[in-house]
Short mmCIF file of C-alpha atoms (C1' of nucleotides) in Angstrom, two decimals:
data_model
loop_
_atom_site.label_atom_id
_atom_site.label_comp_id
_atom_site.label_asym_id
_atom_site.label_seq_id
_atom_site.Cartn_x
_atom_site.Cartn_y
_atom_site.Cartn_z
CA UNK A 1 0.18 0.01 -0.06
CA UNK A 2 1.11 3.41 -0.80
CA UNK A 3 4.17 2.21 -2.28
CA UNK A 4 6.68 4.45 -3.93
CA UNK A 5 5.19 5.86 -7.39
CA UNK A 6 6.44 3.08 -9.65
CA UNK A 7 10.10 4.27 -9.83
CA UNK A 8 10.91 1.01 -12.05
CA UNK A 9 11.01 2.86 -15.37
CA UNK A 10 9.83 -0.18 -17.28
CA UNK A 11 11.38 0.65 -20.80
CA UNK A 12 9.15 -0.40 -23.99
CA UNK A 13 10.47 -0.45 -27.49
CA UNK A 14 9.08 1.89 -29.85
CA UNK A 15 6.79 -0.84 -31.47
CA UNK A 16 5.52 -1.81 -27.92
CA UNK A 17 4.80 1.97 -27.13
CA UNK A 18 2.96 2.04 -30.33
CA UNK A 19 0.96 -0.64 -29.12
CA UNK A 20 0.12 0.74 -25.82
CA UNK A 21 -0.94 4.20 -27.49
CA UNK A 22 -3.17 1.95 -29.45
CA UNK A 23 -4.70 0.28 -26.47
CA UNK A 24 -5.16 3.83 -25.04
CA UNK A 25 -6.83 5.12 -28.02
CA UNK A 26 -9.31 2.04 -27.95
CA UNK A 27 -9.78 2.55 -24.31
CA UNK A 28 -10.91 6.26 -24.98
CA UNK A 29 -12.96 5.32 -28.22
CA UNK A 30 -14.66 2.13 -27.32
CA UNK A 31 -14.80 2.17 -23.70
CA UNK A 32 -15.10 -1.14 -21.78
CA UNK A 33 -15.02 -3.46 -24.69
CA UNK A 34 -11.35 -4.14 -25.28
CA UNK A 35 -10.45 -7.27 -26.74
CA UNK A 36 -7.07 -8.58 -27.59
CA UNK A 37 -8.34 -9.09 -31.30
CA UNK A 38 -9.26 -5.39 -31.21
CA UNK A 39 -5.88 -4.24 -29.98
CA UNK A 40 -4.12 -6.61 -32.35
CA UNK A 41 -6.04 -5.07 -35.34
CA UNK A 42 -5.77 -1.54 -34.28
CA UNK A 43 -2.00 -1.90 -33.61
CA UNK A 44 -1.28 -3.89 -36.67
CA UNK A 45 0.38 -6.61 -34.68
CA UNK A 46 -0.07 -10.36 -34.37
CA UNK A 47 -1.88 -11.57 -30.99
CA UNK A 48 1.21 -13.87 -30.78
CA UNK A 49 3.42 -10.65 -30.35
CA UNK A 50 1.06 -9.21 -27.81
CA UNK A 51 1.18 -12.34 -25.48
CA UNK A 52 4.92 -12.60 -26.10
CA UNK A 53 5.66 -8.98 -25.15
CA UNK A 54 2.98 -8.39 -22.27
CA UNK A 55 2.20 -12.09 -21.19
CA UNK A 56 -1.30 -11.98 -20.99
CA UNK A 57 -4.27 -9.48 -21.17
CA UNK A 58 -3.61 -8.31 -17.66
CA UNK A 59 0.07 -7.61 -18.13
CA UNK A 60 -1.16 -5.64 -21.44
CA UNK A 61 -3.47 -3.46 -19.30
CA UNK A 62 -0.76 -3.05 -16.40
CA UNK A 63 1.65 -1.90 -19.13
CA UNK A 64 -0.70 0.62 -20.42
CA UNK A 65 -1.47 2.05 -17.43
CA UNK A 66 2.18 2.44 -16.39
CA UNK A 67 3.02 3.74 -19.67
CA UNK A 68 0.27 6.52 -19.44
CA UNK A 69 1.46 7.29 -15.82
CA UNK A 70 5.05 7.86 -17.26
CA UNK A 71 3.58 10.36 -19.88
CA UNK A 72 1.79 12.36 -17.43
CA UNK A 73 4.43 12.70 -15.05
CA UNK A 74 5.46 16.50 -15.08
CA UNK A 75 7.96 18.76 -13.21
CA UNK A 76 7.82 19.52 -9.57
CA UNK A 77 6.39 22.91 -8.47
CA UNK A 78 8.43 23.31 -5.38
CA UNK A 79 10.76 26.26 -5.10
CA UNK A 80 13.00 27.31 -2.37
CA UNK A 81 11.57 31.14 -1.87
CA UNK A 82 7.99 31.59 -1.61
CA UNK A 83 5.98 34.91 -1.14
CA UNK A 84 2.08 34.93 -0.97
CA UNK A 85 1.72 35.68 -4.75
CA UNK A 86 4.19 32.86 -5.77
CA UNK A 87 2.55 30.56 -3.44
CA UNK A 88 -0.76 31.10 -4.83
CA UNK A 89 0.49 31.00 -8.26
CA UNK A 90 1.97 27.73 -7.53
CA UNK A 91 -1.26 26.20 -6.26
CA UNK A 92 -3.25 27.67 -9.15
CA UNK A 93 -0.96 26.08 -11.71
CA UNK A 94 -0.79 22.95 -9.81
CA UNK A 95 -4.49 22.91 -9.47
CA UNK A 96 -5.22 23.59 -13.38
CA UNK A 97 -2.87 21.02 -14.04
CA UNK A 98 -4.62 18.37 -11.99
CA UNK A 99 -7.98 19.27 -13.49
CA UNK A 100 -6.92 19.03 -16.85
CA UNK A 101 -5.59 15.56 -16.20
CA UNK A 102 -8.63 14.10 -14.41
CA UNK A 103 -11.00 15.31 -17.01
CA UNK A 104 -9.17 14.23 -20.07
CA UNK A 105 -10.73 11.39 -21.87
CA UNK A 106 -7.55 9.12 -21.42
CA UNK A 107 -7.50 9.57 -17.62
CA UNK A 108 -11.23 8.78 -17.41
CA UNK A 109 -10.84 5.64 -19.69
CA UNK A 110 -8.01 4.41 -17.56
CA UNK A 111 -9.86 5.04 -14.19
CA UNK A 112 -12.78 3.10 -15.53
CA UNK A 113 -10.64 0.26 -16.08
CA UNK A 114 -8.79 0.35 -13.07
CA UNK A 115 -12.12 0.63 -11.02
CA UNK A 116 -13.97 -1.90 -12.84
CA UNK A 117 -10.85 -4.17 -12.15
CA UNK A 118 -10.41 -3.12 -8.40
CA UNK A 119 -13.59 -5.05 -7.49
CA UNK A 120 -12.38 -8.21 -8.72
CA UNK A 121 -10.04 -11.05 -7.31
CA UNK A 122 -6.48 -9.25 -6.61
CA UNK A 123 -7.06 -6.17 -4.24
CA UNK A 124 -3.36 -5.48 -3.90
CA UNK A 125 -1.90 -6.12 -7.37
CA UNK A 126 -4.45 -4.79 -9.47
CA UNK A 127 -4.68 -1.61 -11.50
CA UNK A 128 -6.27 0.28 -8.80
CA UNK A 129 -3.39 0.33 -6.81
CA UNK A 130 -1.01 1.42 -9.64
CA UNK A 131 -3.69 4.05 -10.45
CA UNK A 132 -3.47 5.39 -6.75
CA UNK A 133 0.28 5.37 -6.66
CA UNK A 134 0.75 7.24 -9.85
CA UNK A 135 -2.18 9.58 -9.49
CA UNK A 136 -3.41 10.34 -6.06
CA UNK A 137 -0.34 9.65 -4.04
CA UNK A 138 2.31 10.84 -6.72
CA UNK A 139 0.41 14.32 -6.87
CA UNK A 140 0.26 14.50 -3.06
CA UNK A 141 3.99 13.68 -2.77
CA UNK A 142 4.67 16.78 -5.56
CA UNK A 143 2.14 19.03 -3.87
CA UNK A 144 3.22 18.64 -0.05
CA UNK A 145 6.60 20.18 -0.50
CA UNK A 146 4.77 23.11 -1.87
CA UNK A 147 2.42 23.39 1.21
CA UNK A 148 5.37 22.76 3.53
CA UNK A 149 7.40 25.51 2.19
CA UNK A 150 4.39 27.65 2.30
CA UNK A 151 4.01 26.93 6.09
CA UNK A 152 7.79 27.31 6.68
CA UNK A 153 7.57 30.91 5.11
CA UNK A 154 4.63 31.47 7.59
CA UNK A 155 2.19 32.07 4.73
CA UNK A 156 -0.14 29.11 5.66
CA UNK A 157 -0.81 27.37 8.80
CA UNK A 158 -1.93 23.71 9.54
CA UNK A 159 -0.97 20.90 11.57
CA UNK A 160 -1.22 17.96 9.31
CA UNK A 161 0.26 18.46 5.52
CA UNK A 162 -1.84 15.32 4.51
CA UNK A 163 -5.12 16.86 5.68
CA UNK A 164 -4.36 20.44 4.31
CA UNK A 165 -3.57 18.58 0.96
CA UNK A 166 -6.82 16.61 1.03
CA UNK A 167 -8.83 19.75 1.69
CA UNK A 168 -6.98 21.54 -1.31
CA UNK A 169 -7.97 18.81 -3.68
CA UNK A 170 -11.41 18.48 -2.51
CA UNK A 171 -11.70 22.18 -3.26
CA UNK A 172 -10.29 21.81 -6.69
CA UNK A 173 -11.90 18.45 -7.76
CA UNK A 174 -15.14 18.76 -6.12
CA UNK A 175 -17.44 16.02 -7.81
CA UNK A 176 -15.88 16.45 -11.21
CA UNK A 177 -13.87 13.24 -11.18
CA UNK A 178 -16.97 11.00 -10.04
CA UNK A 179 -19.38 12.72 -12.24
CA UNK A 180 -16.99 12.20 -15.37
CA UNK A 181 -16.42 8.59 -14.47
CA UNK A 182 -20.25 8.03 -14.28
CA UNK A 183 -20.63 9.42 -17.78
CA UNK A 184 -22.02 12.84 -16.86
CA UNK A 185 -21.36 15.10 -20.03
CA UNK A 186 -19.29 17.75 -18.14
CA UNK A 187 -17.18 19.79 -20.49
CA UNK A 188 -14.40 21.86 -18.84
CA UNK A 189 -12.90 24.30 -20.95
CA UNK A 190 -9.28 25.74 -20.30
CA UNK A 191 -11.02 28.72 -19.12
CA UNK A 192 -13.31 27.16 -16.69
CA UNK A 193 -10.31 24.92 -15.44
CA UNK A 194 -8.28 28.20 -14.89
CA UNK A 195 -11.29 29.70 -13.20
CA UNK A 196 -11.94 26.58 -11.02
CA UNK A 197 -8.18 26.53 -10.04
CA UNK A 198 -8.21 30.33 -8.96
CA UNK A 199 -11.34 29.83 -7.04
CA UNK A 200 -10.32 26.83 -5.22
CA UNK A 201 -6.82 28.20 -4.38
CA UNK A 202 -8.32 31.17 -3.02
CA UNK A 203 -11.02 29.32 -1.09
CA UNK A 204 -7.80 27.04 0.23
CA UNK A 205 -5.86 30.24 1.25
CA UNK A 206 -8.94 31.70 3.10
CA UNK A 207 -8.96 28.70 5.20
CA UNK A 208 -5.48 27.95 5.80
CA UNK A 209 -3.77 31.43 5.23
CA UNK A 210 -2.28 33.13 8.30
CA UNK A 211 -3.35 36.68 7.07
CA UNK A 212 -4.82 38.39 4.18
CA UNK A 213 -2.62 36.14 1.96
CA UNK A 214 -4.01 37.81 -1.50
CA UNK A 215 -4.65 41.47 -0.92
CA UNK A 216 -7.15 42.97 -3.19
CA UNK A 217 -9.01 39.45 -3.49
CA UNK A 218 -11.79 39.30 -1.19
CA UNK A 219 -13.58 36.13 -0.17
CA UNK A 220 -14.74 34.52 -3.45
CA UNK A 221 -18.45 33.51 -2.76
CA UNK A 222 -18.91 32.97 -6.39
CA UNK B 1 -29.64 14.20 -18.63
CA UNK B 2 -30.37 15.28 -15.12
CA UNK B 3 -33.47 13.64 -15.20
CA UNK B 4 -35.82 13.93 -11.98
CA UNK B 5 -34.54 11.30 -9.28
CA UNK B 6 -36.49 8.21 -10.87
CA UNK B 7 -39.98 9.16 -9.17
CA UNK B 8 -41.18 6.07 -10.92
CA UNK B 9 -41.25 3.77 -7.77
CA UNK B 10 -41.08 0.36 -9.56
CA UNK B 11 -42.41 -1.90 -6.85
CA UNK B 12 -40.91 -5.14 -6.66
CA UNK B 13 -42.48 -8.25 -5.12
CA UNK B 14 -40.92 -9.52 -2.05
CA UNK B 15 -39.23 -12.62 -4.16
CA UNK B 16 -37.81 -10.14 -6.38
CA UNK B 17 -36.64 -8.10 -3.53
CA UNK B 18 -34.96 -10.88 -2.15
CA UNK B 19 -33.40 -11.58 -5.61
CA UNK B 20 -32.03 -8.05 -5.66
CA UNK B 21 -30.50 -8.23 -2.36
CA UNK B 22 -28.58 -11.18 -3.41
CA UNK B 23 -27.39 -9.42 -6.29
CA UNK B 24 -26.14 -6.55 -4.03
CA UNK B 25 -24.36 -9.05 -1.70
CA UNK B 26 -22.87 -10.58 -4.71
CA UNK B 27 -21.71 -7.25 -5.86
CA UNK B 28 -20.14 -6.74 -2.75
CA UNK B 29 -18.55 -10.02 -1.93
CA UNK B 30 -17.42 -11.02 -5.69
CA UNK B 31 -16.92 -7.72 -7.21
CA UNK B 32 -16.98 -7.41 -10.70
CA UNK B 33 -17.57 -11.07 -11.79
CA UNK B 34 -21.48 -11.30 -11.63
CA UNK B 35 -22.89 -13.75 -13.88
CA UNK B 36 -26.53 -15.07 -14.08
CA UNK B 37 -25.64 -18.30 -13.06
CA UNK B 38 -24.16 -17.04 -9.75
CA UNK B 39 -27.26 -14.95 -9.07
CA UNK B 40 -29.61 -17.70 -9.61
CA UNK B 41 -27.74 -20.09 -7.36
CA UNK B 42 -27.30 -17.20 -4.63
CA UNK B 43 -31.03 -16.23 -4.95
CA UNK B 44 -32.18 -19.98 -5.29
CA UNK B 45 -34.19 -19.24 -8.19
CA UNK B 46 -34.08 -20.31 -11.82
CA UNK B 47 -32.41 -18.48 -14.30
CA UNK B 48 -35.68 -18.48 -16.27
CA UNK B 49 -37.25 -16.53 -13.61
CA UNK B 50 -34.63 -13.93 -13.63
CA UNK B 51 -35.47 -13.50 -17.30
CA UNK B 52 -38.80 -13.37 -16.77
CA UNK B 53 -38.85 -10.72 -14.15
CA UNK B 54 -36.00 -8.43 -15.55
CA UNK B 55 -35.83 -9.10 -19.22
CA UNK B 56 -32.09 -9.43 -19.53
CA UNK B 57 -29.00 -9.01 -17.59
CA UNK B 58 -28.96 -5.27 -18.03
CA UNK B 59 -32.45 -5.06 -16.65
CA UNK B 60 -31.47 -7.03 -13.57
CA UNK B 61 -28.60 -4.56 -13.10
CA UNK B 62 -30.63 -1.40 -13.54
CA UNK B 63 -33.46 -2.82 -11.11
CA UNK B 64 -30.57 -3.49 -8.71
CA UNK B 65 -29.60 -0.01 -8.76
CA UNK B 66 -33.11 1.57 -8.51
CA UNK B 67 -33.94 -0.86 -5.76
CA UNK B 68 -30.85 0.42 -3.71
CA UNK B 69 -31.42 3.81 -4.30
CA UNK B 70 -34.88 3.39 -3.08
CA UNK B 71 -33.49 2.08 -0.01
CA UNK B 72 -30.91 4.87 0.40
CA UNK B 73 -33.52 7.77 0.12
CA UNK B 74 -33.91 9.46 3.39
CA UNK B 75 -35.80 12.56 4.86
CA UNK B 76 -35.11 15.95 3.82
CA UNK B 77 -33.32 18.28 6.10
CA UNK B 78 -34.95 21.60 5.19
CA UNK B 79 -36.68 23.31 8.04
CA UNK B 80 -38.39 26.63 7.93
CA UNK B 81 -36.60 28.38 10.61
CA UNK B 82 -32.73 28.46 11.10
CA UNK B 83 -30.33 29.87 13.37
CA UNK B 84 -26.53 29.49 13.05
CA UNK B 85 -26.33 26.53 15.24
CA UNK B 86 -29.39 24.62 13.26
CA UNK B 87 -27.66 25.42 10.20
CA UNK B 88 -24.56 23.85 11.08
CA UNK B 89 -26.28 20.79 12.56
CA UNK B 90 -28.32 20.34 9.59
CA UNK B 91 -25.12 20.50 7.53
CA UNK B 92 -22.90 18.18 9.73
CA UNK B 93 -25.88 15.67 9.70
CA UNK B 94 -26.12 15.95 6.20
CA UNK B 95 -22.43 15.54 5.59
CA UNK B 96 -22.14 12.52 8.18
CA UNK B 97 -25.10 10.81 6.17
CA UNK B 98 -23.62 11.23 2.73
CA UNK B 99 -20.03 10.08 3.85
CA UNK B 100 -21.70 6.92 5.29
CA UNK B 101 -23.38 6.13 2.21
CA UNK B 102 -20.26 6.82 -0.18
CA UNK B 103 -17.95 4.67 2.07
CA UNK B 104 -20.35 1.85 2.34
CA UNK B 105 -19.52 -1.28 0.51
CA UNK B 106 -22.73 -1.53 -1.28
CA UNK B 107 -22.21 2.06 -2.68
CA UNK B 108 -18.65 1.30 -3.78
CA UNK B 109 -19.66 -1.83 -5.48
CA UNK B 110 -22.74 -0.33 -7.30
CA UNK B 111 -20.76 2.59 -8.40
CA UNK B 112 -17.99 0.14 -9.60
CA UNK B 113 -20.48 -1.40 -11.81
CA UNK B 114 -22.12 1.70 -13.06
CA UNK B 115 -18.62 3.19 -13.93
CA UNK B 116 -17.41 0.08 -15.56
CA UNK B 117 -20.40 0.16 -17.78
CA UNK B 118 -20.51 3.94 -18.25
CA UNK B 119 -17.62 3.42 -20.75
CA UNK B 120 -19.53 1.27 -22.93
CA UNK B 121 -21.94 1.79 -25.61
CA UNK B 122 -25.06 3.34 -24.19
CA UNK B 123 -23.95 6.72 -22.77
CA UNK B 124 -27.70 8.11 -21.85
CA UNK B 125 -29.52 5.03 -20.51
CA UNK B 126 -26.93 3.20 -18.66
CA UNK B 127 -26.21 2.69 -14.97
CA UNK B 128 -24.22 5.61 -14.68
CA UNK B 129 -26.89 7.99 -15.42
CA UNK B 130 -29.13 6.27 -12.89
CA UNK B 131 -26.39 6.57 -10.24
CA UNK B 132 -26.11 10.18 -10.98
CA UNK B 133 -29.77 10.77 -10.94
CA UNK B 134 -30.02 9.05 -7.59
CA UNK B 135 -26.83 10.05 -6.08
CA UNK B 136 -25.14 13.07 -7.01
CA UNK B 137 -28.15 15.04 -8.26
CA UNK B 138 -30.63 13.71 -5.60
CA UNK B 139 -28.49 14.79 -2.63
CA UNK B 140 -28.19 18.23 -4.46
CA UNK B 141 -31.86 18.67 -4.83
CA UNK B 142 -32.14 17.73 -1.01
CA UNK B 143 -29.25 19.94 0.31
CA UNK B 144 -29.98 23.21 -1.71
CA UNK B 145 -33.32 23.92 -0.02
CA UNK B 146 -31.13 24.14 3.17
CA UNK B 147 -28.61 26.44 1.72
CA UNK B 148 -31.15 28.62 0.31
CA UNK B 149 -32.84 28.84 3.57
CA UNK B 150 -29.58 29.74 5.02
CA UNK B 151 -28.87 32.36 2.59
CA UNK B 152 -32.64 33.67 3.15
CA UNK B 153 -32.06 33.80 6.87
CA UNK B 154 -28.64 35.96 6.33
CA UNK B 155 -26.45 33.30 7.70
CA UNK B 156 -24.50 32.47 4.72
CA UNK B 157 -23.92 34.28 1.27
CA UNK B 158 -23.35 33.12 -2.12
CA UNK B 159 -24.46 33.91 -5.67
CA UNK B 160 -25.08 30.47 -7.18
CA UNK B 161 -26.55 27.71 -4.79
CA UNK B 162 -25.06 25.18 -7.10
CA UNK B 163 -21.44 26.44 -6.82
CA UNK B 164 -21.88 26.52 -3.10
CA UNK B 165 -23.28 22.96 -2.77
CA UNK B 166 -20.58 21.82 -5.00
CA UNK B 167 -17.70 23.51 -2.75
CA UNK B 168 -19.41 21.81 0.24
CA UNK B 169 -19.64 18.30 -1.02
CA UNK B 170 -15.93 19.08 -2.27
CA UNK B 171 -14.78 19.73 1.44
CA UNK B 172 -16.83 16.75 2.72
CA UNK B 173 -15.81 13.98 0.15
CA UNK B 174 -12.33 15.12 -0.90
CA UNK B 175 -10.59 12.08 -2.44
CA UNK B 176 -12.66 9.49 -0.40
CA UNK B 177 -14.79 8.31 -3.08
CA UNK B 178 -12.15 7.92 -5.73
CA UNK B 179 -9.77 6.26 -3.57
CA UNK B 180 -12.22 3.65 -2.45
CA UNK B 181 -13.43 3.03 -6.03
CA UNK B 182 -9.74 2.39 -6.82
CA UNK B 183 -9.49 -0.16 -3.85
CA UNK B 184 -7.60 1.86 -1.37
CA UNK B 185 -7.95 0.33 1.88
CA UNK B 186 -9.48 3.27 3.63
CA UNK B 187 -11.68 2.79 6.61
CA UNK B 188 -13.91 5.48 8.02
CA UNK B 189 -15.14 4.97 11.32
CA UNK B 190 -18.35 6.54 12.71
CA UNK B 191 -16.11 8.57 14.75
CA UNK B 192 -14.13 9.88 11.82
CA UNK B 193 -17.15 10.36 9.77
CA UNK B 194 -18.66 12.58 12.30
CA UNK B 195 -15.35 14.66 12.78
CA UNK B 196 -14.90 15.08 8.92
CA UNK B 197 -18.44 16.12 8.85
CA UNK B 198 -17.89 18.80 11.38
CA UNK B 199 -14.67 20.01 10.04
CA UNK B 200 -15.98 20.22 6.59
CA UNK B 201 -18.99 22.07 7.56
CA UNK B 202 -17.03 24.53 9.62
CA UNK B 203 -14.79 25.13 6.69
CA UNK B 204 -17.74 25.71 4.59
CA UNK B 205 -18.99 28.26 7.08
CA UNK B 206 -15.75 30.00 7.22
CA UNK B 207 -15.89 30.27 3.43
CA UNK B 208 -19.36 31.45 3.00
CA UNK B 209 -20.49 32.54 6.42
CA UNK B 210 -21.56 36.01 6.46
CA UNK B 211 -20.29 36.72 10.20
CA UNK B 212 -18.90 34.49 12.75
CA UNK B 213 -21.22 31.76 12.27
CA UNK B 214 -20.10 29.51 14.90
CA UNK B 215 -18.84 31.41 17.96
CA UNK B 216 -16.52 29.61 19.98
CA UNK B 217 -15.17 27.63 17.14
CA UNK B 218 -11.92 29.00 15.73
CA UNK B 219 -10.74 28.22 12.20
CA UNK B 220 -10.15 24.80 12.01
CA UNK B 221 -6.73 24.25 10.63
CA UNK B 222 -6.51 20.49 11.79
"C1'" DA C 1 -59.48 -34.04 -7.33
"C1'" DA C 2 -58.15 -32.24 -11.46
"C1'" DA C 3 -56.34 -27.88 -14.19
"C1'" DG C 4 -53.57 -24.51 -14.44
"C1'" DG C 5 -50.16 -21.29 -13.31
"C1'" DT C 6 -45.41 -20.27 -10.96
"C1'" DC C 7 -41.16 -21.62 -10.25
"C1'" DC C 8 -36.91 -24.25 -9.33
"C1'" DG C 9 -33.24 -27.02 -11.04
"C1'" DT C 10 -30.82 -28.57 -14.83
"C1'" DA C 11 -29.40 -29.19 -19.34
"C1'" DC C 12 -28.50 -27.19 -23.56
"C1'" DC C 13 -27.16 -23.77 -27.44
"C1'" DG C 14 -24.68 -20.06 -29.68
"C1'" DT C 15 -21.42 -16.92 -29.57
"C1'" DA C 16 -17.49 -14.46 -27.79
"C1'" DC C 17 -12.99 -14.05 -26.11
"C1'" DG C 18 -8.72 -15.33 -24.24
"C1'" DT C 19 -4.90 -18.11 -25.57
"C1'" DT C 20 -2.20 -21.31 -28.53
"C1'" DA C 21 -0.42 -22.63 -32.97
"C1'" DC C 22 1.30 -22.31 -37.63
"C1'" DG C 23 2.51 -20.59 -42.41
"C1'" DG C 24 4.50 -16.87 -44.77
"C1'" DT C 25 7.12 -12.42 -45.04
"C1'" DT C 26 10.65 -9.40 -43.84
"C1'" DC C 27 14.77 -7.91 -41.50
"C1'" DT C 28 19.47 -8.70 -39.19
"C1'" DC C 29 23.82 -10.71 -39.35
"C1'" DC C 30 27.78 -13.39 -41.07
"C1'" DG D 1 23.44 -15.02 -50.50
"C1'" DG D 2 21.94 -17.75 -46.80
"C1'" DA D 3 20.34 -18.74 -41.85
"C1'" DG D 4 18.02 -17.44 -38.28
"C1'" DA D 5 15.14 -14.51 -35.72
"C1'" DA D 6 11.20 -11.38 -35.13
"C1'" DC D 7 6.83 -10.58 -36.45
"C1'" DC D 8 2.36 -10.40 -39.00
"C1'" DG D 9 -2.09 -12.66 -40.39
"C1'" DT D 10 -5.12 -16.16 -39.59
"C1'" DA D 11 -6.81 -20.21 -38.00
"C1'" DA D 12 -8.05 -23.24 -34.13
"C1'" DC D 13 -9.22 -24.58 -29.43
"C1'" DG D 14 -11.26 -24.54 -24.99
"C1'" DT D 15 -13.99 -22.14 -21.90
"C1'" DA D 16 -17.16 -18.95 -19.93
"C1'" DC D 17 -21.25 -16.89 -19.92
"C1'" DG D 18 -25.78 -14.88 -21.96
"C1'" DG D 19 -30.08 -16.84 -22.97
"C1'" DT D 20 -33.51 -20.46 -23.78
"C1'" DA D 21 -36.05 -25.07 -23.15
"C1'" DC D 22 -37.78 -28.59 -20.33
"C1'" DG D 23 -39.28 -31.68 -16.70
"C1'" DG D 24 -40.93 -31.84 -12.37
"C1'" DA D 25 -42.47 -29.94 -7.75
"C1'" DC D 26 -45.86 -26.80 -5.30
"C1'" DC D 27 -49.72 -24.08 -4.95
"C1'" DT D 28 -53.93 -21.99 -6.17
"C1'" DT D 29 -58.82 -22.33 -7.91
"C1'" DT D 30 -62.87 -24.44 -9.07
#
DNA sequence: AAAGGTCCGTACCGTACGTTACGGTTCTCC
DNA sequence: GGAGAACCGTAACGTACGGTACGGACCTTT
């Protein structure tokens, strides 16, 4: 549980990466009906090669999740020196980036697969654990240094970084992810994402800021 | 989309209700592997009866979701007269009730099915839409009168009830639902649920309250 | 008590899909 | 240029499962 975010960078050949991209495309387009035949047809490869490279269907799905996770990984947001505006900017960029990821069709399709499979037999080694490690826990590990730096700079105050972090992503994500996963036709334009990120960040700073963290920005009761 | 929360109370016979409860039990226990044979065995009925009563597998799943939704529906929380303490109490009870629902094994299993099926062919008539109507949108319809009453009483202030509601459930739920759906071993004891409900409510009142809404309760930076 | 209906248990059918096997083609290396 | 490997396309196999059919038991009605 809560294993390190999959540091074993499994390297795939270009051909294999193309196959995995085909799997992702199929997941996005066709949804839950993903057969080995369809993958082989889409990727123009033989089923024999699929089984040779990935073992079985489970291995193919696992490799796909890891492959996508390796593509999503972005730079860290921590910086050594922070003032109120820089902290706010870091949080907003973080929130906007995360909202963009969780509302992307690829992320939705992948989470659907992981969730569908999380109910089944293997509770530990399933796709759900990989998604958690590379999604929820990975972004926590990336954001917490920012929060701690903000606290060290006296800009925000909290006892438990984890609790503060969870409040932040609650304010940012709200019900977006579950609605999208359930098929709600919710469109998030880049402008809406930016606005939501700013609103959530200001709400977070209202809750956890030590003083008027953002002068000129009154309480956002929008 | 956003259809009314399924007012057509489909009535099932006792035998059929027992079958649907068996389906729920199987969903919770076995997870994603739900076959008609398993249902017939578990419910001690013939497959012929299953198809006679529910049409096909899809109909059985749909009936199960509706049946569970009809069991979860609870009383409304609105009241005509509100002071600050009564509003806070209503919100806390609401939050605690909702947290208890979304963290229950039945809700998790059902959401897994609906999400897995939401990726497939039928985007509108699937289980996801039913879950949304009876889950997310139903609780919104039940809580919004409380929020509006609080605003009318001058206790809280916001422009859009929907936005305020979404901030509230974001603070309450945070990442609980997605983590549980992905198989995270997250245990919410009743005490934790109550504490989370109170924390989220006080944070919400800090954000949207017009004045010191809860005297004696400082900003909860826990 | 006979008739009809409902339902259980089981067997059966057709299909879909995961997995394996095989022939033919292309590429690499010596 | 020839040997071998890697790989593509397709066919074949076994199983699982959704859906249907049938015989027998129980219960109700007249």
